Short mmCIF file of C-alpha atoms in Angstrom, two decimals:
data_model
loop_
_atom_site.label_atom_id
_atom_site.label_comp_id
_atom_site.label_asym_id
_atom_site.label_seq_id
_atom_site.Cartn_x
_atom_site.Cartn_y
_atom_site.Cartn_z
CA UNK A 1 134.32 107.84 31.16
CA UNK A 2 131.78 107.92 34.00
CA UNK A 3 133.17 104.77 36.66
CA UNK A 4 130.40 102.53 37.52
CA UNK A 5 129.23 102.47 40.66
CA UNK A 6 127.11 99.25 41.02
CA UNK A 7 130.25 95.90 41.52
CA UNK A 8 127.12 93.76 41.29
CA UNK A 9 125.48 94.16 37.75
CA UNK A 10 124.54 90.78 36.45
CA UNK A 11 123.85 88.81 40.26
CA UNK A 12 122.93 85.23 38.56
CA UNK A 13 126.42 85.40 37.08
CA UNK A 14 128.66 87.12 38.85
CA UNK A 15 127.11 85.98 42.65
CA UNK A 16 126.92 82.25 41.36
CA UNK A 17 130.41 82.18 40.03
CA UNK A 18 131.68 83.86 43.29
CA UNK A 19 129.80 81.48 45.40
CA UNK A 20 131.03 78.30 43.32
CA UNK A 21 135.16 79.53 43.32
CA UNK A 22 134.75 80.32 46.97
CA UNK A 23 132.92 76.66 47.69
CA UNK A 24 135.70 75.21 45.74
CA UNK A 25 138.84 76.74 47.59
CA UNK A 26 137.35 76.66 50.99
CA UNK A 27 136.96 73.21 50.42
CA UNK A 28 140.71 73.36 49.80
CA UNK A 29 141.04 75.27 52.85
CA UNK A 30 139.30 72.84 54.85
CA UNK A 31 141.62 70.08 54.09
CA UNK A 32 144.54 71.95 55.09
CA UNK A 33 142.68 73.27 58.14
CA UNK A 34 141.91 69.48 58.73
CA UNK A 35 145.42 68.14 58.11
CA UNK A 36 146.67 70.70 60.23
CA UNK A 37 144.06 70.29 63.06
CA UNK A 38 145.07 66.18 63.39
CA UNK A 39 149.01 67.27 62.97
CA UNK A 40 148.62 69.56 65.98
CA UNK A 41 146.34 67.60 67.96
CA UNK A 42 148.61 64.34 67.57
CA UNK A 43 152.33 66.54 68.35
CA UNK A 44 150.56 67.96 71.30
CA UNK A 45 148.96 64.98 72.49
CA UNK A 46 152.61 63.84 72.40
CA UNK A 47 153.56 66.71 73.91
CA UNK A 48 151.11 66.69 76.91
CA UNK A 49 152.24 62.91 77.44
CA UNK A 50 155.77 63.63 77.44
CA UNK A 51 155.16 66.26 80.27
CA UNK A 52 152.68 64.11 82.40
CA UNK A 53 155.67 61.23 81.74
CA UNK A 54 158.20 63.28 83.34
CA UNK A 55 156.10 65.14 86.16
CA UNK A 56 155.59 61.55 87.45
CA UNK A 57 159.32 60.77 86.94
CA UNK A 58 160.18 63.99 88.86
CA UNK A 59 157.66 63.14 91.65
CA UNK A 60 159.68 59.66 92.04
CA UNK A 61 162.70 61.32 92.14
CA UNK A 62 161.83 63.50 94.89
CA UNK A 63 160.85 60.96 96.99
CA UNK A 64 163.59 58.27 96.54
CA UNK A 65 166.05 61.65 97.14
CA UNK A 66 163.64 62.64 100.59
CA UNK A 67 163.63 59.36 101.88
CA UNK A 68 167.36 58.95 101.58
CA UNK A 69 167.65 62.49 103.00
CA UNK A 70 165.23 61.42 106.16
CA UNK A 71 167.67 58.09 106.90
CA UNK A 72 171.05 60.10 106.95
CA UNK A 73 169.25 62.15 109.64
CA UNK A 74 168.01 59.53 111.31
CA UNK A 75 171.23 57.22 111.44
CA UNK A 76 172.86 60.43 112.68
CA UNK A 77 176.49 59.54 110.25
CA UNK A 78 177.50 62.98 109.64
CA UNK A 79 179.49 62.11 106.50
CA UNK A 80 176.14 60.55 105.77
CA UNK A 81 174.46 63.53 106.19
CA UNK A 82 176.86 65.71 103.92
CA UNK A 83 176.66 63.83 101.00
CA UNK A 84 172.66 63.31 101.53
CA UNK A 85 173.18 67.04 101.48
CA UNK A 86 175.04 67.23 98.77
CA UNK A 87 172.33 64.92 96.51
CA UNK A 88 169.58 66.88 97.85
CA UNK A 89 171.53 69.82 96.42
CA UNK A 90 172.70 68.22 93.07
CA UNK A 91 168.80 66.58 92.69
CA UNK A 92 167.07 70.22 93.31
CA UNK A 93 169.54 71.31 90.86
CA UNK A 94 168.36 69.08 88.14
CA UNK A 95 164.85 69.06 88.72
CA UNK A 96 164.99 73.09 88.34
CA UNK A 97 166.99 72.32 85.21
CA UNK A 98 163.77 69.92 84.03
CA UNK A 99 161.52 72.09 85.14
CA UNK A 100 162.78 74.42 82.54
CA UNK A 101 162.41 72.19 79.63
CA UNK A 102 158.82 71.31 80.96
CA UNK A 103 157.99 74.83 80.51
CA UNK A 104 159.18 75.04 77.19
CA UNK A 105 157.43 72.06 76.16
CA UNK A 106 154.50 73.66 77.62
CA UNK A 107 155.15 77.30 75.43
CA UNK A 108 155.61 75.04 72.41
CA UNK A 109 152.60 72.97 72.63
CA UNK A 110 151.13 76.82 73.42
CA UNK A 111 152.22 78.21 70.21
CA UNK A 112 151.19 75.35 68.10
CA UNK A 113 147.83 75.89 69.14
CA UNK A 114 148.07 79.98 68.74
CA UNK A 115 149.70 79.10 65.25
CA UNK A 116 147.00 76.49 63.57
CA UNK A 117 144.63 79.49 65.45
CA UNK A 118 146.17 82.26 63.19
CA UNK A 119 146.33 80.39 59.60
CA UNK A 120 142.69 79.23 60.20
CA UNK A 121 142.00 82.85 60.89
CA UNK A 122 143.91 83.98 57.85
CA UNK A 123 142.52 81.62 55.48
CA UNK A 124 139.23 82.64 56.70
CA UNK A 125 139.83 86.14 55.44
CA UNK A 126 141.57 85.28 52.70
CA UNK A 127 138.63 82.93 51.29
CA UNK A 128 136.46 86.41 52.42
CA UNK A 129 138.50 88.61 50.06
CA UNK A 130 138.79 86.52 47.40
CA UNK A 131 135.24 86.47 47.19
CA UNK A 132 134.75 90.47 46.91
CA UNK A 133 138.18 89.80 44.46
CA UNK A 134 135.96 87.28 42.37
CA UNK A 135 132.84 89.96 42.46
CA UNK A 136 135.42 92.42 41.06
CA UNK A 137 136.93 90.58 38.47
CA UNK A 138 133.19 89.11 37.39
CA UNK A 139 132.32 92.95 37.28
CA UNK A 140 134.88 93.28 34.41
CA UNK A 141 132.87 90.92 32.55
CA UNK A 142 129.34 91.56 33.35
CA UNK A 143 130.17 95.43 33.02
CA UNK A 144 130.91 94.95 29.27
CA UNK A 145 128.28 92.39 28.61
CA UNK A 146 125.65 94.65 30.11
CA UNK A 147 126.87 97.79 27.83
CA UNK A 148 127.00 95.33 24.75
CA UNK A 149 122.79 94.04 25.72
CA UNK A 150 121.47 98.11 25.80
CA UNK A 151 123.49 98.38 22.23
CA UNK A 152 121.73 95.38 20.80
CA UNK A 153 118.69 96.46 22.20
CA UNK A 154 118.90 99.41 20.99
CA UNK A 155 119.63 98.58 17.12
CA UNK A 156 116.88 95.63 18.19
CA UNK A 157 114.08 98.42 18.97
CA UNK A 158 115.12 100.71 15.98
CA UNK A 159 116.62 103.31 17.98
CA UNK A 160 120.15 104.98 17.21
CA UNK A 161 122.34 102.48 18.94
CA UNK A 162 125.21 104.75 21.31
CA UNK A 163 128.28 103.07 21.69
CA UNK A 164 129.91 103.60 25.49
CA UNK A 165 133.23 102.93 26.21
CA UNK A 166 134.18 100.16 28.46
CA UNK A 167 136.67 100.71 31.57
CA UNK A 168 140.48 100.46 30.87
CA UNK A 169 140.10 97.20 32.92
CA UNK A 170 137.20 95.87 31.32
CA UNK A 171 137.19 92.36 29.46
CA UNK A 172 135.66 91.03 26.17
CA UNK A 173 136.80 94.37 24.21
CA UNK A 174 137.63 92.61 20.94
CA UNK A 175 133.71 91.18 21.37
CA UNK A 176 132.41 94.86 21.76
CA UNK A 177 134.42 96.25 19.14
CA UNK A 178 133.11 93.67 16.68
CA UNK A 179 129.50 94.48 18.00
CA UNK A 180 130.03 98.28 17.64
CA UNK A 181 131.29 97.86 14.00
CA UNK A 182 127.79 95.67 13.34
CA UNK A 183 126.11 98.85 14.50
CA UNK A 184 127.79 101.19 12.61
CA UNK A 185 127.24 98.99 9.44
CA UNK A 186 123.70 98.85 10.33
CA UNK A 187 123.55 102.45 10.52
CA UNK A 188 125.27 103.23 8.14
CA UNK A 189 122.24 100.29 5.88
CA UNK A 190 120.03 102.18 7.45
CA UNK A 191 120.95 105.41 5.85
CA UNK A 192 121.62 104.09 2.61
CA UNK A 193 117.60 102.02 2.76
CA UNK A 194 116.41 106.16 3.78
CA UNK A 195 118.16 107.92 1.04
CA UNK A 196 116.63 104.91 -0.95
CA UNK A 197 113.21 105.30 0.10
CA UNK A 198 113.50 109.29 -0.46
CA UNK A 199 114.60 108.68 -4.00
CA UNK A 200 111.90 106.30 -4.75
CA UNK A 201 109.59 108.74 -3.16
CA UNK A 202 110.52 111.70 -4.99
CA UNK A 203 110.79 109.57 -8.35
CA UNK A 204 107.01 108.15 -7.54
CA UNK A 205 106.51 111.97 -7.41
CA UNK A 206 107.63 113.20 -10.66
CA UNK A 207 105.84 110.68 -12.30
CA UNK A 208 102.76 111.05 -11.27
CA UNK A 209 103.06 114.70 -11.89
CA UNK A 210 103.79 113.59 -14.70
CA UNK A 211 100.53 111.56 -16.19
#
């Protein structure tokens, strides 16, 4: 059969319906989105505090190692001086090591935010395609309903109702099957009232013919 071009037949119903599904799960959305907003903000408040803790720890570090460093030189006690040396060494050593885990902290916090980024985006499109997906599936309902209003309407105005068949996808067949059968027993009434009327006619005839 011919595939129907229009998605949008019956707009009160099918637009409405849409709109109230996709009001309903972005609501859903929205408390995820929400939930997962907070989460992310609270882990990488943590994060950010954890980093600003040790930066400060690091910077206290370096300056209890530099000022031990500056009085080995200054006493001038060589074996002093090598193992002031040897902490400088050691201390540079670990704060390269920290360092490292700062950054990390810092790529984490970084793809928490790119994450929470990418699901917001996705259930942004997702609550977009669901809505043409809701349009589509309404169109398997209004489709049918339309086809069954122009049959009723048809019998309705007196005209020879044609029955047209619905989509292989289409819904509410049983409903149009039932309404096509009402049609063909109305036709088939119909024919039986003419043949009636014809008979009565012809009978009217052949009496008065004769008197």
């Amino acid at each position: 059969m011919k595939k129907r071009s229009m998605v949008v037949i019956d707009r009160n119903f099918q637009l409405k319906l849409a709109r109230k599904v996709m009001a309903i799960s972005m609501a859903g959305f929205s408390l995820v989105i929400v939930f997962l907003v907070v989460s992310a903000t609270i882990t990488n408040i943590g994060f950010f505090k954890s980093l600003d803790d040790l930066n400060g720890a690091i910077q206290v570090q370096n300056n209890i190692v530099g000022s031990f460093v500056e009085f080995a030189r200054l006493v001038e006690n060589a074996q002093l001086v090598l193992a002031a040396n040897k902490i400088m060494v050691d201390h540079t050593r670990s704060i390269q090591i920290i360092h490292k885990y700062l950054d990390l902290l810092r790529n984490w916090a970084l793809r928490n935010m790119i994450f929470l980024a990418f699901i917001i985006l996705v259930m942004i499109l997702q609550g977009v395609c669901f809505y043409f997906y809701m349009l589509r599936v309404t169109h398997r309902i209004s489709g049918p309903v339309f086809v069954m209003n122009r049959y009723i309407d048809s019998i309705m105005r007196g005209k020879e109702p044609v029955a047209r068949e619905l989509r292989p996808k289409d819904e509410l067949k049983g409903l149009y099957n039932d309404i096509k059968k009402l049609g063909n027993a109305y036709k088939k009434e119909k024919e039986k009232n003419k043949k009636l009327r014809m008979k009565s006619r012809e009978l009217k005839a052949k009496h008065m013919a004769g008197d």
